[in-house]
XYZ file of C-alpha atoms in Angstrom:
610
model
C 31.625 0.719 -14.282
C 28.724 2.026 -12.780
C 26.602 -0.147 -14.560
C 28.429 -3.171 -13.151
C 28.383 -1.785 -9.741
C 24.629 -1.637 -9.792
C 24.129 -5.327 -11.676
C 26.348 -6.328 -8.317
C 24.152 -4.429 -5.621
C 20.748 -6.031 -7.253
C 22.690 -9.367 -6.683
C 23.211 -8.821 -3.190
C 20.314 -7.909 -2.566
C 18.833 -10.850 -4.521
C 21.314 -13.152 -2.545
C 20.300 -11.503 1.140
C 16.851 -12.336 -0.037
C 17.165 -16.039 -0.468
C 18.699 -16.719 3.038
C 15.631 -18.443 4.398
C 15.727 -20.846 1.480
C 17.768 -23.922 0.378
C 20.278 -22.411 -1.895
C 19.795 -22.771 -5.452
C 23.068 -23.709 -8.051
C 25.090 -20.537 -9.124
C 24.853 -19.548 -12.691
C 27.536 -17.897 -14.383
C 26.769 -14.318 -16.067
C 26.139 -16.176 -19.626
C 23.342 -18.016 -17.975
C 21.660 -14.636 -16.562
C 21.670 -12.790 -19.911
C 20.589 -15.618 -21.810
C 17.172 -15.014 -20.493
C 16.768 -11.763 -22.055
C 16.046 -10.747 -25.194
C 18.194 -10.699 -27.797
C 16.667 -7.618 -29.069
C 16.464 -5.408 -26.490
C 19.211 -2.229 -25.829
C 21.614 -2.342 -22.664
C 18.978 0.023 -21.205
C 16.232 -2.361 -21.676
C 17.754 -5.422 -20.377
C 19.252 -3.875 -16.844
C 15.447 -2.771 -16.290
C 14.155 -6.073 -17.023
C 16.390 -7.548 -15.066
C 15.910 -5.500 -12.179
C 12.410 -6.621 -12.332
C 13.296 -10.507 -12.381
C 15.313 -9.867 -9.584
C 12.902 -7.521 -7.398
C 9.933 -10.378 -7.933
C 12.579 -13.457 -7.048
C 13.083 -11.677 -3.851
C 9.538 -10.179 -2.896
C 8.145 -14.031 -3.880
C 11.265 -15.016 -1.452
C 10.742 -12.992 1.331
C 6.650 -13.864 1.460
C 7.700 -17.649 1.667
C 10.136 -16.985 4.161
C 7.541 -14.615 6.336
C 4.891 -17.425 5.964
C 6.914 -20.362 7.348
C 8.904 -18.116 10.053
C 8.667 -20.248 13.116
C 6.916 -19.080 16.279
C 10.184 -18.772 17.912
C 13.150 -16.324 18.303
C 15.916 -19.376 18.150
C 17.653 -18.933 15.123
C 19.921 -21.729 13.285
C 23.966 -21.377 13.921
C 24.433 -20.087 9.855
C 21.419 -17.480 10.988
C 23.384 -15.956 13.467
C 26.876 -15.975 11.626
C 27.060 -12.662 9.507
C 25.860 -9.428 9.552
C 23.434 -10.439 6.489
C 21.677 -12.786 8.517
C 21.191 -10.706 11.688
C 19.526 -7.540 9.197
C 17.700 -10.299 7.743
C 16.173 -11.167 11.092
C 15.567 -7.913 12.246
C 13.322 -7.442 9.174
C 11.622 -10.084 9.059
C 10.012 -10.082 12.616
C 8.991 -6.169 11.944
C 7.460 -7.532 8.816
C 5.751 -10.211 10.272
C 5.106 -9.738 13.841
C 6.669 -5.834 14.751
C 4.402 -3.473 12.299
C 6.204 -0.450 10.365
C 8.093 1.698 11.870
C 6.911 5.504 12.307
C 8.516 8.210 10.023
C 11.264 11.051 11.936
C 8.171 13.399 11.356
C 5.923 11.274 12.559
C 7.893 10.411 15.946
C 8.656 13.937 16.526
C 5.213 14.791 16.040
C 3.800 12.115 19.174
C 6.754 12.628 20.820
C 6.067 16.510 21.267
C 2.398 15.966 21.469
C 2.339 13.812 24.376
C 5.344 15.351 26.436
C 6.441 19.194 24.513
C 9.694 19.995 24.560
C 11.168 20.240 28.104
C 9.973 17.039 30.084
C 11.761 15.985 32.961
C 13.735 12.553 32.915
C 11.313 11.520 35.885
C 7.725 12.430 34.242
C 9.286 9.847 31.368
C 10.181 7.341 33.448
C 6.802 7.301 35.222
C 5.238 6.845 32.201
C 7.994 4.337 31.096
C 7.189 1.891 33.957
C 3.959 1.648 34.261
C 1.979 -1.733 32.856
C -1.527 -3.148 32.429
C -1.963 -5.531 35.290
C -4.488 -7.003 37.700
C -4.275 -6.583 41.385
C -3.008 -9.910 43.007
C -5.319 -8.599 45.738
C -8.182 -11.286 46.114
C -10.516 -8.083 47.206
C -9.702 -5.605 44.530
C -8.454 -8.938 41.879
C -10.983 -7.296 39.710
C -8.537 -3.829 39.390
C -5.985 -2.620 37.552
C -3.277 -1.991 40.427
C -1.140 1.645 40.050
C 2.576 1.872 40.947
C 3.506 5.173 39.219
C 1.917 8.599 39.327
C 0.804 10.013 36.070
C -1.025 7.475 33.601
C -3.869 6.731 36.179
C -5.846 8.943 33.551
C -5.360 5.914 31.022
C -5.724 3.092 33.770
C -8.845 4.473 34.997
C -10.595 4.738 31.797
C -9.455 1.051 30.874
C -10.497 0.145 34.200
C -13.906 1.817 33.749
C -14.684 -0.225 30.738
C -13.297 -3.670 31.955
C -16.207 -3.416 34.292
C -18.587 -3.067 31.862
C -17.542 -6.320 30.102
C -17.220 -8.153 33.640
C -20.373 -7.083 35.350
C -22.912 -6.135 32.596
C -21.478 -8.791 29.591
C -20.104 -11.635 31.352
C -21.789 -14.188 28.946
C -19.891 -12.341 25.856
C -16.547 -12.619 27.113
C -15.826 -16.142 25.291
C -17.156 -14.503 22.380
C -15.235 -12.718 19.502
C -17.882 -11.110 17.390
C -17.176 -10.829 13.937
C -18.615 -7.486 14.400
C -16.536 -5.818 17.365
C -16.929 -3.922 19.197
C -19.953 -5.281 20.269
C -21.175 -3.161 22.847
C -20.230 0.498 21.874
C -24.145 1.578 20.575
C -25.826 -1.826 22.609
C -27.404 -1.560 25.631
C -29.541 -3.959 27.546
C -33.713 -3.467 27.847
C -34.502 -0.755 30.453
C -35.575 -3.211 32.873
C -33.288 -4.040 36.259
C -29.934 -6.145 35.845
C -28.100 -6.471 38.861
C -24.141 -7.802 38.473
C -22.792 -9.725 41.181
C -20.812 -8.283 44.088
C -18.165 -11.448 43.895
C -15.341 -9.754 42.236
C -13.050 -12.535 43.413
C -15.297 -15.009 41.024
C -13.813 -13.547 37.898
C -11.039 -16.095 36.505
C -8.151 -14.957 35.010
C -8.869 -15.665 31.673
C -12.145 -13.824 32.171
C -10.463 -10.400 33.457
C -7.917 -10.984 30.207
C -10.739 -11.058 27.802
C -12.579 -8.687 29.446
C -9.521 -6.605 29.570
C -8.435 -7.109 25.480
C -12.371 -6.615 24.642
C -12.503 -3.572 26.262
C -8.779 -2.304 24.836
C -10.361 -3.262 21.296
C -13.449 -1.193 21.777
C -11.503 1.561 22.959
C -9.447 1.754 19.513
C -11.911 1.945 17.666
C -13.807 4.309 19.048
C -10.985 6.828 18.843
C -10.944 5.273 15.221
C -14.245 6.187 14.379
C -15.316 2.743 14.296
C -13.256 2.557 11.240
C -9.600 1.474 12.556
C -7.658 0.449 15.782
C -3.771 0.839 15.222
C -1.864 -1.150 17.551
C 1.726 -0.019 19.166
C 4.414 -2.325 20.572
C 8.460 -2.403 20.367
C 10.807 -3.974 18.234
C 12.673 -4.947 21.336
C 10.392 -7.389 22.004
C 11.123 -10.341 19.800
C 8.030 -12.443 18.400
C 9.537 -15.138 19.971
C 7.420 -14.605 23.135
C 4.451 -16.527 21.163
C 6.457 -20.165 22.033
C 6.493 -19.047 25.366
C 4.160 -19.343 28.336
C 2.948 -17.856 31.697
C 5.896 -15.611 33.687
C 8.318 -17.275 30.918
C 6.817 -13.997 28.468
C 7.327 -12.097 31.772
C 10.944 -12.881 32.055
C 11.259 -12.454 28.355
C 9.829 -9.282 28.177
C 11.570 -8.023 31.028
C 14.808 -8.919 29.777
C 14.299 -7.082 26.429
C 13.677 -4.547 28.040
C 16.190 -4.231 30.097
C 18.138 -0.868 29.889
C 15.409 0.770 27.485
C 14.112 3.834 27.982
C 12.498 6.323 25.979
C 14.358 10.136 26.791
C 13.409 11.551 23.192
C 11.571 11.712 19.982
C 14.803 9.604 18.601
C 14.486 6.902 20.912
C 11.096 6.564 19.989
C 11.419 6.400 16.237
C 13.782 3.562 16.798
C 11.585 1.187 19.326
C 8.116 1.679 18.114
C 6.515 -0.095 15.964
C 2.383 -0.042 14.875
C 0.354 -2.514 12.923
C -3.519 -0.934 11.428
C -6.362 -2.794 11.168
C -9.920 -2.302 9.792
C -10.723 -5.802 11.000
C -12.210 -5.983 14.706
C -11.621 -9.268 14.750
C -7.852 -9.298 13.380
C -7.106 -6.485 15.943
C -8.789 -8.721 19.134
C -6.608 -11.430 18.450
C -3.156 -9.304 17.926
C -3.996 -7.793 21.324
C -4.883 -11.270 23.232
C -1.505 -12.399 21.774
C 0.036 -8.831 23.009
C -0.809 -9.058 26.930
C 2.362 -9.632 27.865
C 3.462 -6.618 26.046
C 0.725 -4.399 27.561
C 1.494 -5.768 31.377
C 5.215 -5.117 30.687
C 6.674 -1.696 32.129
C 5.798 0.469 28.905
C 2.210 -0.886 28.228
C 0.308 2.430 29.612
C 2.503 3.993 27.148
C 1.997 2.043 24.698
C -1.598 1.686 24.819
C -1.710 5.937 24.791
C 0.120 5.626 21.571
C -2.214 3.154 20.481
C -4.731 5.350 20.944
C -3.845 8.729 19.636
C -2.429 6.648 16.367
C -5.763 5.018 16.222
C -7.773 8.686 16.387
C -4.513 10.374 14.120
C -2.483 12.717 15.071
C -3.735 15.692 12.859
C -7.089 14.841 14.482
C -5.915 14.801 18.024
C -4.414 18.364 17.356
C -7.722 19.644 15.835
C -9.921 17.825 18.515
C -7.852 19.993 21.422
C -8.538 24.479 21.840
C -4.343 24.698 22.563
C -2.403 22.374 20.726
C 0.808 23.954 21.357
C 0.495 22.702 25.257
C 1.706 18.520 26.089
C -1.053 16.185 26.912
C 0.959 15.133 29.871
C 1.004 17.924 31.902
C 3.707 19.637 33.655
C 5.294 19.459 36.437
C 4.014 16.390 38.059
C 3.185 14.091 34.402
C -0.556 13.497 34.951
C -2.556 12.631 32.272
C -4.767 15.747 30.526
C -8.438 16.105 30.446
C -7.704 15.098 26.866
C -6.467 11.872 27.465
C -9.186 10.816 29.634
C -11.659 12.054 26.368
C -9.822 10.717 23.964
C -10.252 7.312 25.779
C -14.102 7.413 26.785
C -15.392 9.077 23.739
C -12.882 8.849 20.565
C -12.739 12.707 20.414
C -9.257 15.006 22.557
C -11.345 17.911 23.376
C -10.642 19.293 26.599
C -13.475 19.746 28.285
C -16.362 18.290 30.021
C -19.727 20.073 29.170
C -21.967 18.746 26.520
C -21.027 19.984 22.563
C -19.161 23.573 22.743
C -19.404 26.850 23.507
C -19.594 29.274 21.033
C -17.296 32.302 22.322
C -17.740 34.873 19.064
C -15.308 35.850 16.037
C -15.353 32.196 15.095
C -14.132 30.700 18.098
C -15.789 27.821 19.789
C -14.585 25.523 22.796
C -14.891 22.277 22.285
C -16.809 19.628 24.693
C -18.151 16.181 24.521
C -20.573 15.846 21.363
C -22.333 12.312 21.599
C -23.407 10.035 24.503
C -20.870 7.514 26.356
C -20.466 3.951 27.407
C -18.901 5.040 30.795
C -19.175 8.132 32.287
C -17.396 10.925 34.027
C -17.446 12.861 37.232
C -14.712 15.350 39.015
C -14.442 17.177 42.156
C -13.816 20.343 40.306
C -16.963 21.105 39.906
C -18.343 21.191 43.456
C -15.729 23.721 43.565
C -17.246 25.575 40.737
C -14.082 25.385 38.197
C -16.320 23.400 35.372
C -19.423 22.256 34.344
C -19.557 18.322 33.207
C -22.406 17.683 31.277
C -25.005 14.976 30.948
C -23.657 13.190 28.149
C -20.246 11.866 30.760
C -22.958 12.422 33.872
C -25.306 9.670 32.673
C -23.671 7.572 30.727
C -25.022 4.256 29.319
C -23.524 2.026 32.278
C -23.567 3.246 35.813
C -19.895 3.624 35.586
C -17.546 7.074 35.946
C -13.963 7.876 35.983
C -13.667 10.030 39.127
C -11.260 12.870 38.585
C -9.667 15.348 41.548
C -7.052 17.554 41.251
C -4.458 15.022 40.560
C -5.503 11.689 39.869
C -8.182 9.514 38.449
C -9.928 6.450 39.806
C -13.330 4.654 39.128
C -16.862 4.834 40.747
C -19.499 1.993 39.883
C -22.524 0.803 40.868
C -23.808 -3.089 40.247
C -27.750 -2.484 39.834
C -28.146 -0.330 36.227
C -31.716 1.424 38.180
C -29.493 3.897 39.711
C -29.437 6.032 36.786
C -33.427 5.271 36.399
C -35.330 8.722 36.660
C -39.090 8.905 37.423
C -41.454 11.291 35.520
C -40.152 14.441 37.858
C -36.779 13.823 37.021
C -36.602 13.017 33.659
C -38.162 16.540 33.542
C -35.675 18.042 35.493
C -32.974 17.019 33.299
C -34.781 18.042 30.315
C -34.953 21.495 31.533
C -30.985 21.602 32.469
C -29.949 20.487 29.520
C -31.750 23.283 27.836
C -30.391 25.674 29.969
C -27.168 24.440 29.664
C -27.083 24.598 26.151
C -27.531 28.101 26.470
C -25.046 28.909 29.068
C -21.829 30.288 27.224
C -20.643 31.316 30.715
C -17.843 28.150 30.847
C -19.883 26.330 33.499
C -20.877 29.756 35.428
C -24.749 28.605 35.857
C -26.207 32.055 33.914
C -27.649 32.701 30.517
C -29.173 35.577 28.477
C -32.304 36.929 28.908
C -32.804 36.162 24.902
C -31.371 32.539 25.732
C -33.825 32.134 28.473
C -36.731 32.804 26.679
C -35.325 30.001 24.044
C -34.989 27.405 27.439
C -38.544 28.352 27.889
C -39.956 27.497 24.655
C -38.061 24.156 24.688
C -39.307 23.228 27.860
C -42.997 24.387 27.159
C -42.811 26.162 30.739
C -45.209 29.114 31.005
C -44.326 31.692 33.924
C -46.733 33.944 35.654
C -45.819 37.625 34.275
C -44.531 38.855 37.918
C -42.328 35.938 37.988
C -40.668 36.278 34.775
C -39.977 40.136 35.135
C -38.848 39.191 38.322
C -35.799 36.551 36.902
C -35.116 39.013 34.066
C -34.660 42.211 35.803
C -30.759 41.892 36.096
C -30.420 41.328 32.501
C -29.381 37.941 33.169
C -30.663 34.386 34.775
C -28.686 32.332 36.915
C -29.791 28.766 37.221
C -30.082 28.537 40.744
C -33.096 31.081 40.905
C -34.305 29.336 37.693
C -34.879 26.304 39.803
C -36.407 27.795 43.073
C -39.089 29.232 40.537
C -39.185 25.681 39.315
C -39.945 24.003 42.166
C -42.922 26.215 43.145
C -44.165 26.389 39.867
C -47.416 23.914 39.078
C -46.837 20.643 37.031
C -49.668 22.136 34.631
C -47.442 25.008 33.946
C -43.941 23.035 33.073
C -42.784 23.182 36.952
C -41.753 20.631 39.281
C -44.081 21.509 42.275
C -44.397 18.199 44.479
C -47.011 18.497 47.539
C -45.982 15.173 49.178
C -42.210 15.620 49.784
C -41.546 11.826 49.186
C -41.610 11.391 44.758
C -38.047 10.693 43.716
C -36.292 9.678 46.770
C -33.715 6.882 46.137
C -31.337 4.503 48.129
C -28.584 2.950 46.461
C -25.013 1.463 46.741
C -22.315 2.067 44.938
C -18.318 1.236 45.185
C -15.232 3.090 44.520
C -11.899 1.671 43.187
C -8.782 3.296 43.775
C -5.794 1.342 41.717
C -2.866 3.260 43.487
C -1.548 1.121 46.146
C -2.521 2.742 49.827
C -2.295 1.459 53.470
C -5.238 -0.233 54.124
C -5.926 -0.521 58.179
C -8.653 -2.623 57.773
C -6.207 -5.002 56.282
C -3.312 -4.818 59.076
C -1.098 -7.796 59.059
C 0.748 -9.110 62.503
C 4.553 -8.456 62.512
C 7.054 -9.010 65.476
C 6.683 -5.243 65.650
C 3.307 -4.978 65.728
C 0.800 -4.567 62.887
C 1.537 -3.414 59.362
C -0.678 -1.530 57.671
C -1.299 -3.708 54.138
C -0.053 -1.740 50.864
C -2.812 -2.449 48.312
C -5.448 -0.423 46.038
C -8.453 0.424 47.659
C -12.286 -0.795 46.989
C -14.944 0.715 48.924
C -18.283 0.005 49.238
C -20.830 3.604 50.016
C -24.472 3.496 50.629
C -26.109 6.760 48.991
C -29.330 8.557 50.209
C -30.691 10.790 47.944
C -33.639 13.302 48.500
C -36.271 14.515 46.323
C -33.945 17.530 44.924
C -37.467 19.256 44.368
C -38.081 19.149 48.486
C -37.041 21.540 51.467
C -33.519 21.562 52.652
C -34.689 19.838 55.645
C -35.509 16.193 54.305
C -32.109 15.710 54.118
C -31.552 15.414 57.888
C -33.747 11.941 57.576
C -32.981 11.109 54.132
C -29.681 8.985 55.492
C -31.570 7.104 58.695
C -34.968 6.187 57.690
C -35.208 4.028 54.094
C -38.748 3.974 54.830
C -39.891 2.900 51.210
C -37.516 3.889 49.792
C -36.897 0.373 47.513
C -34.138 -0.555 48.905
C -33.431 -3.770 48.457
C -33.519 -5.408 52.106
C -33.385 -3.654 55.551
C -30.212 -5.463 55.738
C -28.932 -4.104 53.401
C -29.607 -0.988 55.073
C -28.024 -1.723 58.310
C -25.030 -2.317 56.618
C -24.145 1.008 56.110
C -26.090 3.468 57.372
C -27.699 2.596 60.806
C -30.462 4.358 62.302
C -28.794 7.714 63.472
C -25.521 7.678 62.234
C -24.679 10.941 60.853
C -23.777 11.094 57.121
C -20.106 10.589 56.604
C -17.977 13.181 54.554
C -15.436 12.738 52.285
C -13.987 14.565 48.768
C -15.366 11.544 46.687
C -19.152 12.778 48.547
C -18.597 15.612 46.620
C -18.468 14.610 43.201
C -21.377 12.021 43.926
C -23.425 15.126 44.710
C -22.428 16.742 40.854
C -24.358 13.730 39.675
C -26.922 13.212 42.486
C -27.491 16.229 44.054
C -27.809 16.691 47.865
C -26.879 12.985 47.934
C -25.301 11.569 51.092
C -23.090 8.824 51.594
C -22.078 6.208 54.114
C -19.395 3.968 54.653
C -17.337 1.507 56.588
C -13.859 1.711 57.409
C -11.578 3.613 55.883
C -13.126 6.529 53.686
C -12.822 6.450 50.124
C -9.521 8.147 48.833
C -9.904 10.307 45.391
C -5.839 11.258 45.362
C-alpha cells in the first residue's frame, strides 16, 4: 500500500511539473512498467523510476523557467487550482525571486540588525525608507531622507554616487566586464576639477551612477569575490513589462500592508540571488531600481550588504556582537554599518588598524585605504580618534557623522587633499605616533613607543628636549608637536621661518538628504511666505593656515587670499569678503579634524549636521 501511495505522489509531482507544457497522452500503468527492465526486483524498478520521473520534471521545469514571459498575467487554467498558483509562486523565486533564507539564517539577520526588543516604530522607519533622488532641481543630485535612522546607509551610497558623477562621468554608459571599476583606480595626481552643475546630471546618469556605485559597494563587503542581492517575493517579476511610475504603482501595491515585525516575517518575504559575476550583478540591480526606490529598499540594500560580507564575518568583524547594529532607542544606523559600507569590513571604530589592549584582546579599526572618506564631530569633542585611512581618502569625499545622523561633505577640485613637502611630513609623523597610541584616541604614548615614532620618522632631538617630553613617563601629542614645530628641517622638524608654506583656500559643499526648511527658498502663500521643505546643499569656502605657524595667522587667514591659489578673486568674494568674521557652525568642527585650524564661510543658512 505504501508502495502505491508513493508511485502516486511521484505522479503528482510529475503531473504539477508539466503544467507549463502542452499536455502529453495518458498512458495506462502497463505502458509505464514496460519501460523497465524485465530483470530488475520491485526495489530496483521504483528507484529507476523515480529517476525517470525526477529528470522529466527537472528537464520540465528548466523549459518552463526559460520561456516564462516577462509578465505577471497568467492564462485563466493558470489561475484555476491550487496546483497552478504553487506552481507560480515557484517559478518566479526560481527565476526572478532568488532562494529563500533558512529559519536560522533569518533569525540570525534578524537579531543582528535589530536584537531582541525593537520597538514597532524603529522597524517601521527602517521599513519605509527608499533609494530616491531629490526632485529638488538644486540638490537633484541627492538622495532625499524622509525617515530617521538609515541615513547611515543613504549617506554612504550618497558618498559614492558622487564619485561616479563628478570624478567618472565618461564611465557611466559603461559596464566593465571587470566591475567594479574604480575600487583600487584612481586618476594621475595632477588637478581634475568636476563641474558645479549638479542640475546637468540626467536621470539616467544619476541611475547608473547610482547602480554602479550599489555594485561596487557589494563587492567590496564581498571581498571582491561576491555581491548577494536582496529583494521580496512580494514583488512579482512582472514589473519588468512595466514602465516609469507604472513599477511605482506596482510596487506600491505589493506592498501594501507588508511589514516586517519579526525574524518570521522576514524568512517569508526575502529573497537573495549571489553572484561572482560583476557584470551579472550590474544588470540585476539596473533591472531592480524600482525595488530599491520602493519603501523597503534602505533595508534591503543593508541586507544586501551584510549577506554580501556574511554573517559569521559581520559578527567577527564587530568587538560586541551581542549588541544590534541599529541602535537603541532612536534606530540609527551603527558605526558598523557606515564601515561595513565604505570599507567591506563591520568593525566599529574609526582609527587606523587596532589597538592592541593585552591578554589577547585587540579593538578593531579600519585596516586598508578608502574610496570615500569619513569625518565626525565626535572627535573635536575628544570621544575618538578617526584615522588617516577614512581622513584622506582617495576622493575628496566624507560621510559626516554627529551624534545622530549622517550626511555628506565633498569638494569638486581633487588638490584639496594635495599636501606640500611640510605636510606630507606632518602626516608621516602622526601616523607613527598614532600607531603607537593604545590610549583609544587619548593623544599619548609610551616613552618606549616614542622612541619607536622617533626612529620611524628619522627625527633627532636635542638631549634637553627629549628628557624634557619624557619626564612624566609618558608623551602626549600635543607637546610632541610644539617641539616639532621649533625643531630644524635638518633634524626631522617642521620649523618654517616665513609663516606663509602650506596655506590653502578651498571650497567645498555639504549635502544634507533629510528634508529641512530652507529660508532661502521661501515660497509666497496667501499667508505669507513658507519656508520650502527640502534637503539642504551648501556651498563653504575654507581658509586654512600653515598648522606649523603662530596662533595668530589665523585672524587673516579668512580675509586676505593673498596667494593663496585660489582660483579667482571672485571666487573669493563669494564667500568670504574682506573682513567678515569666520562663521561657526558644528559641521566647522569636523572640517577642522581633517584640516586643522581651518575656517569656514558661508551664505545663507548654515550647514545643518543633525
Amino acid at each position: 500500500m505504501a508502495d502505491q501511495q508513493e508511485e502516486e505522489d511521484l505522479r503528482m509531482a510529475l503531473r504539477m511539473s508539466m503544467q507549463n507544457s502542452p499536455p502529453e497522452p495518458k498512458r495506462s500503468k502497463p505502458r509505464d512498467t514496460a519501460i523497465l527492465p524485465a530483470t530488475t526486483t520491485p526495489e530496483e524498478s521504483r528507484q529507476l523510476q523515480r529517476e525517470l520521473m525526477a529528470a522529466a520534471a527537472e528537464k520540465r521545469m528548466l523549459a518552463a523557467a526559460k520561456s516564462a514571459p516577462p509578465s505577471s498575467s497568467q492564462s485563466k487554467n493558470e489561475r484555476s487550482g491550487d496546483f497552478e498558483m504553487k506552481e507560480a509562486e515557484k517559478k518566479a523565486k526560481e527565476v526572478n525571486l532568488g532562494n529563500e533564507l533558512s529559519d536560522k539564517e533569518a533569525h540570525q539577520l534578524f537579531a543582528m540588525v535589530f536584537g531582541t526588543g525593537v520597538s514597532k516604530d524603529i522597524l517601521a522607519q527602517w521599513s519605509n525608507q527608499g533609494i530616491r533622488f531629490s526632485p529638488d532641481p538644486e540638490t537633484s543630485m541627492g538622495l532625499v531622507q524622509h525617515e530617521g535612522g538609515p541615513c547611515g546607509v543613504l549617506a554612504t551610497i550618497q558618498a559614492f554616487v558622487l564619485k561616479h558623477l563628478l570624478f567618472f562621468p565618461d564611465e557611466l554608459g559603461k559596464v566593465a566586464a571587470n566591475m567594479p571599476q574604480n575600487l583600487n583606480s584612481r586618476r594621475s595626481k595632477s588637478q581634475y576639477v568636476a563641474s558645479n552643475d549638479f542640475s546637468a546630471f540626467t536621470e539616467d546618469a544619476k541611475a547608473r551612477a547610482l547602480v554602479k556605485s550599489m555594485s561596487e559597494m557589494l563587492f567590496l563587503c564581498g571581498n571582491n569575490k561576491r555581491a548577494v542581492i536582496a529583494t521580496l517575493s512580494v514583488i512579482s517579476h512582472g514589473i519588468k513589462g512595466s514602465e516609469g511610475s507604472s513599477k511605482d504603482v506596482i510596487i506600491a501595491q505589493a506592498l501594501e500592508g507588508l511589514s516586517i515585525e519579526s525574524a518570521s516575517d522576514l524568512q517569508k518575504v526575502l529573497r537573495v540571488d549571489r553572484y561572482t559575476s560583476p557584470t551579472s550583478a550590474f544588470k540585476r540591480l539596473e533591472g531592480m531600481i524600482p525595488i530599491f526606490q520602493s519603501r523597503m529598499g534602505a533595508l534591503l540594500f543593508l541586507i544586501s550588504a551584510l549577506l554580501s560580507r556574511g554573517l559569521d564575518c559581520v559578527q567577527a568583524d564587530r568587538d560586541d556582537p551581542s549588541q544590534p547594529l541599529v541602535t537603541a532607542p532612536f534606530g540609527h544606523a551603527s558605526q558598523e554599518i557606515v564601515n561595513l559600507l565604505l570599507c567591506g569590513q563591520a568593525v566599529p571604530n574609526v582609527f587606523d588598524g587596532r589597538m592592541d589592549l593585552g591578554g589577547g584582546m585587540f579593538l578593531k579599526g579600519i585596516s586598508t585605504s578608502v574610496e570615500v572618506g569619513f569625518l565626525t564631530l565626535l572627535e573635536s569633542l575628544n570621544f575618538c580618534k578617526v584615522g588617516q585611512n577614512l581622513k584622506c581618502p582617495k576622493w575628496p569625499i566624507w560621510v559626516v557623522g554627529s551624534e545622530s545622523h549622517y550626511t555628506v561633505l565633498f569638494a569638486l577640485d581633487t588638490a584639496v587633499q594635495d599636501e606640500n613637502e611640510l605636510e606630507e611630513r606632518e602626516s608621516q609623523i602622526r601616523k607613527a605616533f598614532d600607531a603607537q597610541d593604545q590610549s583609544g584616541g587619548g593623544g599619548f604614548i609610551s616613552v618606549e613607543a616614542f622612541h619607536q615614532v622617533l626612529r620611524e620618522t628619522s627625527i633627532r632631538l636635542p638631549s634637553e628636549k627629549l628628557d624634557s617630553l619624557c619626564n612624566s613617563g609618558f608623551i602626549v601629542w600635543s607637546e610632541f608637536w610644539q617641539v616639532i614645530l621649533d625643531l630644524d628641517k635638518n633634524l626631522g622638524g617642521l620649523k618654517d621661518s616665513t609663516g606663509q608654506m602650506g596655506r590653502k583656500i578651498f571650497d567645498l559643499h555639504h549635502f544634507n538628504g533629510i528634508a529641512k526648511s530652507d529660508l532661502n527658498g521661501s515660497q509666497a502663500t496667501a499667508e505669507g511666505e513658507t519656508p520650502v521643505q527640502r534637503p539642504r546643499l551648501t556651498k563653504l569656502r575654507v581658509s586654512v593656515p600653515p598648522r606649523w605657524t603662530p596662533e595668530e595667522f589665523m585672524a587673516d587667514a579668512a580675509v586676505a587670499p593673498g596667494n593663496a591659489g585660489s582660483e579667482s578673486s571672485q571666487k573669493d568674494a563669494e564667500v568670504a569678503k574682506p573682513g567678515q568674521p569666520p562663521q561657526h557652525a558644528p559641521l566647522a568642527d569636523c572640517i577642522r579634524t581633517r584640516w586643522p585650524r581651518a575656517v569656514c564661510n558661508w551664505i545663507g543658512d548654515p550647514p545643518s549636521i543633525v
